[in-house]
Amino acid sequence: ASSSQLVPFHSSSHVEGERVRLVVETPAACRRAKVTKEGTIRIPSNIGGTEVSAAVSKFLAEARERLQEEKLQQERCRQAIHHIQWELGVQKIFRTGVVQHDDFLGALSRMMDQSSELGRKLAGYSLGIAGRGQFCSIADDGSLIVPHNWK
């Protein structure tokens, strides 16, 4: 099992004051401290307090930078969603499964390129972008699900 807590360490990083998430994992899940691409510092549960402090100090600036990049990517996705909803009348756009930001934005970009052909045919529907799969499908709630790499 893992747990997480916010650790407000301070550094001379250019994104001073940004909180990072510290996730404590079992030794089987995490053998050494590292930073995820989302900006979370992961540490194993079998290290002592000084090692935790050293790991946080070592990875804090990188974690904050990655967290800032993650927030920028999320904002780009939010803006793309809003634009598609406005242009095509789609009620809701969401990710289903694991979909990277670039893949999600690529799918929405291709949809905007096809907007003249799509017109308002998707108006009122919910649209899910899937992380994998070869075919479009209809979810149990009636949402249209398309793979992120649709053509």
XYZ file of N, CA and C in Angstrom, residues 2-150:
447
model
N 0.343 2.306 -0.472
C 1.110 3.544 -0.473
C 0.320 4.618 0.229
N 1.024 5.611 0.703
C 0.367 6.757 1.308
C 1.037 7.995 0.754
N 0.379 9.124 0.865
C 0.994 10.338 0.367
C 0.764 11.463 1.357
N 1.666 12.404 1.348
C 1.529 13.582 2.177
C 2.196 14.736 1.461
N 1.749 15.929 1.740
C 2.368 17.110 1.156
C 3.528 17.541 2.032
N 4.660 17.829 1.413
C 5.859 18.217 2.145
C 6.288 19.596 1.671
N 6.080 20.658 2.470
C 6.444 22.007 2.039
C 7.906 22.340 2.322
N 8.844 21.730 1.599
C 10.258 22.067 1.723
C 10.511 23.348 0.951
N 11.568 24.052 1.306
C 11.903 25.301 0.620
C 13.251 25.147 -0.077
N 13.369 25.761 -1.223
C 14.637 25.751 -1.947
C 14.762 27.046 -2.718
N 15.867 27.186 -3.441
C 16.072 28.386 -4.249
C 15.549 28.196 -5.664
N 14.700 27.199 -5.873
C 14.141 26.911 -7.194
C 13.322 28.102 -7.692
N 13.246 28.244 -9.026
C 12.487 29.350 -9.608
C 10.988 29.182 -9.434
N 10.525 28.027 -8.975
C 9.101 27.826 -8.696
C 8.924 27.686 -7.182
N 9.552 28.568 -6.466
C 9.560 28.581 -5.010
C 8.155 28.478 -4.431
N 8.033 27.651 -3.404
C 6.771 27.565 -2.699
C 5.797 26.552 -3.252
N 6.018 26.025 -4.446
C 5.134 25.012 -5.023
C 5.252 23.739 -4.205
N 4.134 23.230 -3.738
C 4.162 22.004 -2.959
C 4.332 20.809 -3.871
N 5.046 19.824 -3.381
C 5.206 18.577 -4.115
C 4.608 17.450 -3.284
N 4.231 16.388 -3.954
C 3.657 15.236 -3.278
C 4.755 14.205 -3.056
N 4.831 13.713 -1.837
C 5.779 12.675 -1.465
C 4.967 11.399 -1.241
N 5.251 10.371 -2.022
C 4.532 9.109 -1.909
C 5.476 8.065 -1.341
N 5.040 7.449 -0.267
C 5.811 6.399 0.378
C 5.249 5.062 -0.104
N 6.107 4.274 -0.752
C 5.707 2.995 -1.337
C 6.356 1.836 -0.599
N 5.805 0.650 -0.764
C 6.447 -0.540 -0.211
C 7.776 -0.737 -0.929
N 8.733 -1.377 -0.280
C 10.024 -1.618 -0.942
C 9.886 -2.429 -2.238
N 8.868 -3.275 -2.323
C 8.663 -4.046 -3.553
C 8.217 -3.149 -4.704
N 7.474 -2.096 -4.398
C 6.971 -1.195 -5.436
C 7.966 -0.090 -5.787
N 8.853 0.234 -4.872
C 9.801 1.340 -5.078
C 11.098 1.000 -4.357
N 12.146 0.709 -5.122
C 13.415 0.311 -4.499
C 14.289 1.496 -4.128
N 14.145 2.604 -4.848
C 14.943 3.795 -4.539
C 14.109 5.038 -4.831
N 14.510 6.145 -4.253
C 13.788 7.401 -4.441
C 13.882 7.853 -5.886
N 12.785 8.409 -6.407
C 12.784 8.939 -7.768
C 11.632 9.921 -7.933
N 11.661 10.643 -9.037
C 10.614 11.614 -9.365
C 9.816 11.062 -10.539
N 8.492 11.082 -10.428
C 7.652 10.655 -11.540
C 7.536 11.788 -12.540
N 7.039 11.472 -13.734
C 6.901 12.530 -14.740
C 5.839 13.553 -14.352
N 4.955 13.202 -13.410
C 3.937 14.141 -12.938
C 4.447 15.049 -11.824
N 5.678 14.797 -11.347
C 6.257 15.657 -10.320
C 6.095 15.139 -8.905
N 5.808 13.871 -8.730
C 5.696 13.265 -7.409
C 7.031 12.627 -7.043
N 7.462 12.816 -5.820
C 8.660 12.140 -5.334
C 8.209 10.840 -4.682
N 8.722 9.725 -5.187
C 8.402 8.406 -4.629
C 9.609 7.906 -3.852
N 9.337 7.404 -2.639
C 10.409 6.845 -1.816
C 9.948 5.505 -1.250
N 10.897 4.584 -0.986
C 10.529 3.320 -0.356
C 10.273 3.524 1.139
N 9.437 2.688 1.712
C 9.071 2.841 3.127
C 10.152 2.372 4.084
N 11.183 1.701 3.589
C 12.202 1.158 4.481
C 13.430 2.053 4.637
N 13.319 3.336 4.276
C 14.459 4.244 4.485
C 14.185 5.125 5.698
N 15.266 5.607 6.311
C 15.151 6.414 7.520
C 14.896 7.887 7.226
N 14.710 8.623 8.284
C 14.389 10.042 8.181
C 15.441 10.863 7.462
N 16.726 10.571 7.708
C 17.769 11.345 7.034
C 17.796 11.056 5.540
N 17.518 9.784 5.167
C 17.467 9.445 3.742
C 16.259 10.102 3.069
N 15.141 10.188 3.800
C 13.955 10.860 3.254
C 14.286 12.326 2.999
N 14.896 12.965 3.999
C 15.249 14.379 3.859
C 16.228 14.589 2.708
N 17.213 13.697 2.589
C 18.193 13.808 1.509
C 17.535 13.624 0.143
N 16.612 12.661 0.049
C 15.918 12.405 -1.221
C 15.059 13.601 -1.617
N 14.357 14.159 -0.655
C 13.512 15.321 -0.954
C 14.381 16.497 -1.384
N 15.463 16.725 -0.674
C 16.369 17.823 -1.044
C 16.943 17.609 -2.442
N 17.302 16.378 -2.756
C 17.901 16.070 -4.053
C 16.911 16.243 -5.202
N 15.668 15.829 -4.991
C 14.696 15.788 -6.085
C 13.684 16.935 -6.078
N 13.737 17.809 -5.106
C 12.717 18.846 -4.974
C 12.614 19.757 -6.200
N 13.731 20.273 -6.672
C 13.685 21.198 -7.816
C 13.144 20.497 -9.058
N 13.607 19.277 -9.301
C 13.119 18.515 -10.467
C 11.633 18.211 -10.340
N 11.190 17.849 -9.135
C 9.768 17.556 -8.916
C 8.914 18.790 -9.174
N 9.373 19.940 -8.713
C 8.618 21.177 -8.930
C 8.545 21.542 -10.415
N 9.643 21.355 -11.129
C 9.637 21.641 -12.566
C 8.670 20.715 -13.308
N 8.712 19.442 -12.967
C 7.809 18.489 -13.610
C 6.358 18.768 -13.242
N 6.122 19.172 -12.017
C 4.768 19.524 -11.587
C 4.262 20.738 -12.368
N 5.115 21.727 -12.567
C 4.738 22.902 -13.363
C 4.407 22.500 -14.799
N 5.228 21.631 -15.396
C 4.975 21.159 -16.758
C 3.661 20.382 -16.818
N 3.415 19.571 -15.819
C 2.155 18.810 -15.757
C 0.956 19.763 -15.702
N 1.070 20.810 -14.913
C -0.022 21.786 -14.819
C -0.236 22.506 -16.148
N 0.866 22.840 -16.845
C 0.740 23.475 -18.162
C 0.044 22.542 -19.153
N 0.432 21.273 -19.142
C -0.198 20.289 -20.032
C -1.682 20.142 -19.703
N -2.021 20.101 -18.427
C -3.424 20.004 -18.026
C -4.209 21.218 -18.503
N -3.616 22.386 -18.426
C -4.296 23.604 -18.885
C -4.499 23.576 -20.401
N -3.491 23.112 -21.142
C -3.656 22.974 -22.595
C -4.805 22.029 -22.919
N -4.871 20.924 -22.199
C -5.958 19.960 -22.418
C -7.307 20.583 -22.084
N -7.364 21.320 -20.985
C -8.624 21.970 -20.588
C -9.083 22.960 -21.653
N -8.147 23.735 -22.190
C -8.502 24.693 -23.238
C -8.971 23.986 -24.511
N -8.299 22.897 -24.877
C -8.705 22.137 -26.065
C -10.094 21.543 -25.869
N -10.367 21.035 -24.686
C -11.696 20.485 -24.388
C -12.748 21.565 -24.550
N -12.495 22.723 -23.969
C -13.458 23.832 -24.050
C -13.708 24.223 -25.509
N -12.640 24.281 -26.299
C -12.766 24.666 -27.703
C -13.606 23.646 -28.481
N -13.334 22.367 -28.284
C -14.101 21.310 -28.972
C -15.566 21.351 -28.545
N -15.797 21.525 -27.250
C -17.180 21.585 -26.768
C -17.925 22.743 -27.434
N -17.267 23.864 -27.565
C -17.894 25.034 -28.171
C -18.140 24.815 -29.663
N -17.128 24.345 -30.376
C -17.218 24.176 -31.828
C -18.177 23.068 -32.252
N -18.146 21.938 -31.546
C -18.915 20.772 -31.979
C -20.146 20.491 -31.124
N -20.311 21.228 -30.053
C -21.477 21.029 -29.203
C -21.412 19.770 -28.350
N -20.205 19.237 -28.173
C -20.042 18.039 -27.353
C -20.292 18.412 -25.898
N -21.080 17.576 -25.225
C -21.450 17.874 -23.850
C -20.279 17.723 -22.887
N -19.535 16.634 -23.024
C -18.449 16.341 -22.094
C -17.350 15.598 -22.841
N -16.099 15.896 -22.514
C -14.950 15.188 -23.076
C -14.105 14.712 -21.902
N -13.739 13.449 -21.941
C -12.976 12.877 -20.835
C -12.004 11.822 -21.343
N -11.072 11.443 -20.485
C -10.122 10.372 -20.790
C -10.658 9.091 -20.168
N -10.435 8.008 -20.840
C -10.762 6.717 -20.269
C -9.525 5.837 -20.389
N -9.084 5.284 -19.291
C -7.821 4.554 -19.284
C -6.670 5.537 -19.178
N -5.482 5.052 -19.463
C -4.284 5.889 -19.393
C -4.051 6.521 -20.756
N -4.171 7.844 -20.803
C -3.954 8.595 -22.041
C -2.976 9.723 -21.724
N -1.851 9.725 -22.405
C -0.863 10.780 -22.204
C -1.415 12.109 -22.728
N -0.942 13.206 -22.152
C -1.414 14.528 -22.575
C -1.237 14.741 -24.082
N -0.063 14.396 -24.605
C 0.191 14.603 -26.030
C -0.766 13.790 -26.894
N -1.043 12.560 -26.495
C -1.984 11.722 -27.241
C -3.400 12.297 -27.184
N -3.783 12.783 -26.014
C -5.103 13.379 -25.828
C -5.249 14.627 -26.701
N -4.241 15.494 -26.650
C -4.272 16.714 -27.461
C -4.245 16.395 -28.956
N -3.498 15.362 -29.339
C -3.456 14.951 -30.741
C -4.826 14.502 -31.234
N -5.520 13.725 -30.415
C -6.856 13.265 -30.781
C -7.811 14.442 -30.938
N -7.744 15.393 -30.009
C -8.627 16.561 -30.088
C -8.263 17.453 -31.272
N -6.981 17.556 -31.575
C -6.537 18.356 -32.714
C -7.061 17.760 -34.022
N -6.956 16.442 -34.155
C -7.487 15.792 -35.361
C -9.001 15.986 -35.460
N -9.661 15.989 -34.318
C -11.101 16.215 -34.323
C -11.425 17.624 -34.815
N -10.631 18.607 -34.377
C -10.860 19.977 -34.848
C -10.581 20.092 -36.337
N -9.570 19.356 -36.832
C -9.277 19.361 -38.272
C -10.448 18.808 -39.073
N -11.213 17.929 -38.463
C -12.367 17.306 -39.125
C -13.683 18.014 -38.786
N -13.605 19.146 -38.114
C -14.824 19.793 -37.619
C -15.793 20.160 -38.729
N -15.291 20.513 -39.908
C -16.210 20.860 -40.994
C -17.001 19.626 -41.443
N -16.376 18.463 -41.413
C -17.078 17.229 -41.774
C -17.990 16.747 -40.653
N -17.543 16.936 -39.409
C -18.338 16.481 -38.272
C -19.542 17.386 -38.027
N -19.352 18.677 -38.326
C -20.433 19.633 -38.091
C -20.925 19.537 -36.666
N -22.223 19.436 -36.510
C -22.823 19.321 -35.172
C -23.326 17.903 -34.915
N -22.775 16.918 -35.624
C -23.222 15.523 -35.475
C -22.959 14.963 -34.085
N -21.993 15.521 -33.384
C -21.678 15.049 -32.044
C -22.343 15.881 -30.947
N -23.151 16.844 -31.330
C -23.789 17.741 -30.366
C -24.598 16.943 -29.350
N -24.344 17.252 -28.086
C -25.071 16.611 -27.002
C -24.446 15.332 -26.496
N -23.502 14.771 -27.235
C -22.869 13.530 -26.808
C -21.729 13.801 -25.833
N -21.395 12.781 -25.063
C -20.175 12.785 -24.267
C -19.148 11.996 -25.057
N -17.908 12.449 -25.017
C -16.854 11.841 -25.805
C -15.707 11.423 -24.895
N -15.340 10.139 -24.959
C -14.218 9.631 -24.191
C -13.060 9.320 -25.117
N -11.874 9.729 -24.731
C -10.659 9.413 -25.488
C -9.972 8.269 -24.750
N -9.824 7.137 -25.437
C -9.260 5.940 -24.813
C -7.755 5.865 -25.034
N -7.076 5.264 -24.086
C -5.628 5.098 -24.183
C -5.219 3.999 -25.133
N -6.120 3.073 -25.385
C -5.796 1.993 -26.307
C -7.082 1.449 -26.911
N -6.911 0.666 -27.933
C -8.053 0.107 -28.640
C -7.982 0.490 -30.098
N -8.644 -0.291 -30.912
C -8.594 -0.054 -32.350
C -9.895 0.513 -32.900
N -10.974 0.399 -32.143
C -12.279 0.748 -32.680
C -13.001 1.740 -31.781
N -13.902 2.479 -32.381
C -14.796 3.330 -31.616
C -15.844 2.427 -30.974
N -16.372 2.859 -29.852
C -17.392 2.064 -29.176
C -18.327 2.995 -28.416
N -19.396 2.415 -27.923
C -20.358 3.147 -27.100
C -20.242 2.601 -25.680
N -20.021 3.479 -24.710
C -19.912 3.076 -23.306
C -21.296 2.789 -22.743
N -21.344 2.197 -21.566
C -22.613 1.867 -20.917
C -23.498 3.091 -20.704
N -22.869 4.253 -20.491
C -23.656 5.472 -20.264
C -24.018 6.201 -21.560
N -23.689 5.606 -22.720
C -24.018 6.205 -24.006
C -22.936 7.092 -24.584
N -21.822 7.245 -23.877
C -20.710 8.059 -24.378
C -20.061 7.377 -25.576
N -19.616 8.196 -26.502
C -18.859 7.701 -27.641
C -17.393 7.621 -27.208
N -16.775 6.433 -27.356
C -15.388 6.227 -26.962
C -14.562 6.026 -28.226
N -13.518 6.850 -28.384
C -12.632 6.725 -29.539
C -11.203 6.531 -29.042
N -10.416 5.713 -29.748
C -9.014 5.557 -29.351
C -8.249 6.865 -29.628
N -7.231 7.134 -28.840
C -6.486 8.388 -28.993
C -5.814 8.501 -30.343
N -5.553 7.385 -30.993
C -4.832 7.411 -32.275
C -5.767 7.202 -33.468
N -7.005 7.623 -33.325
C -7.967 7.473 -34.425
C -7.503 8.301 -35.626
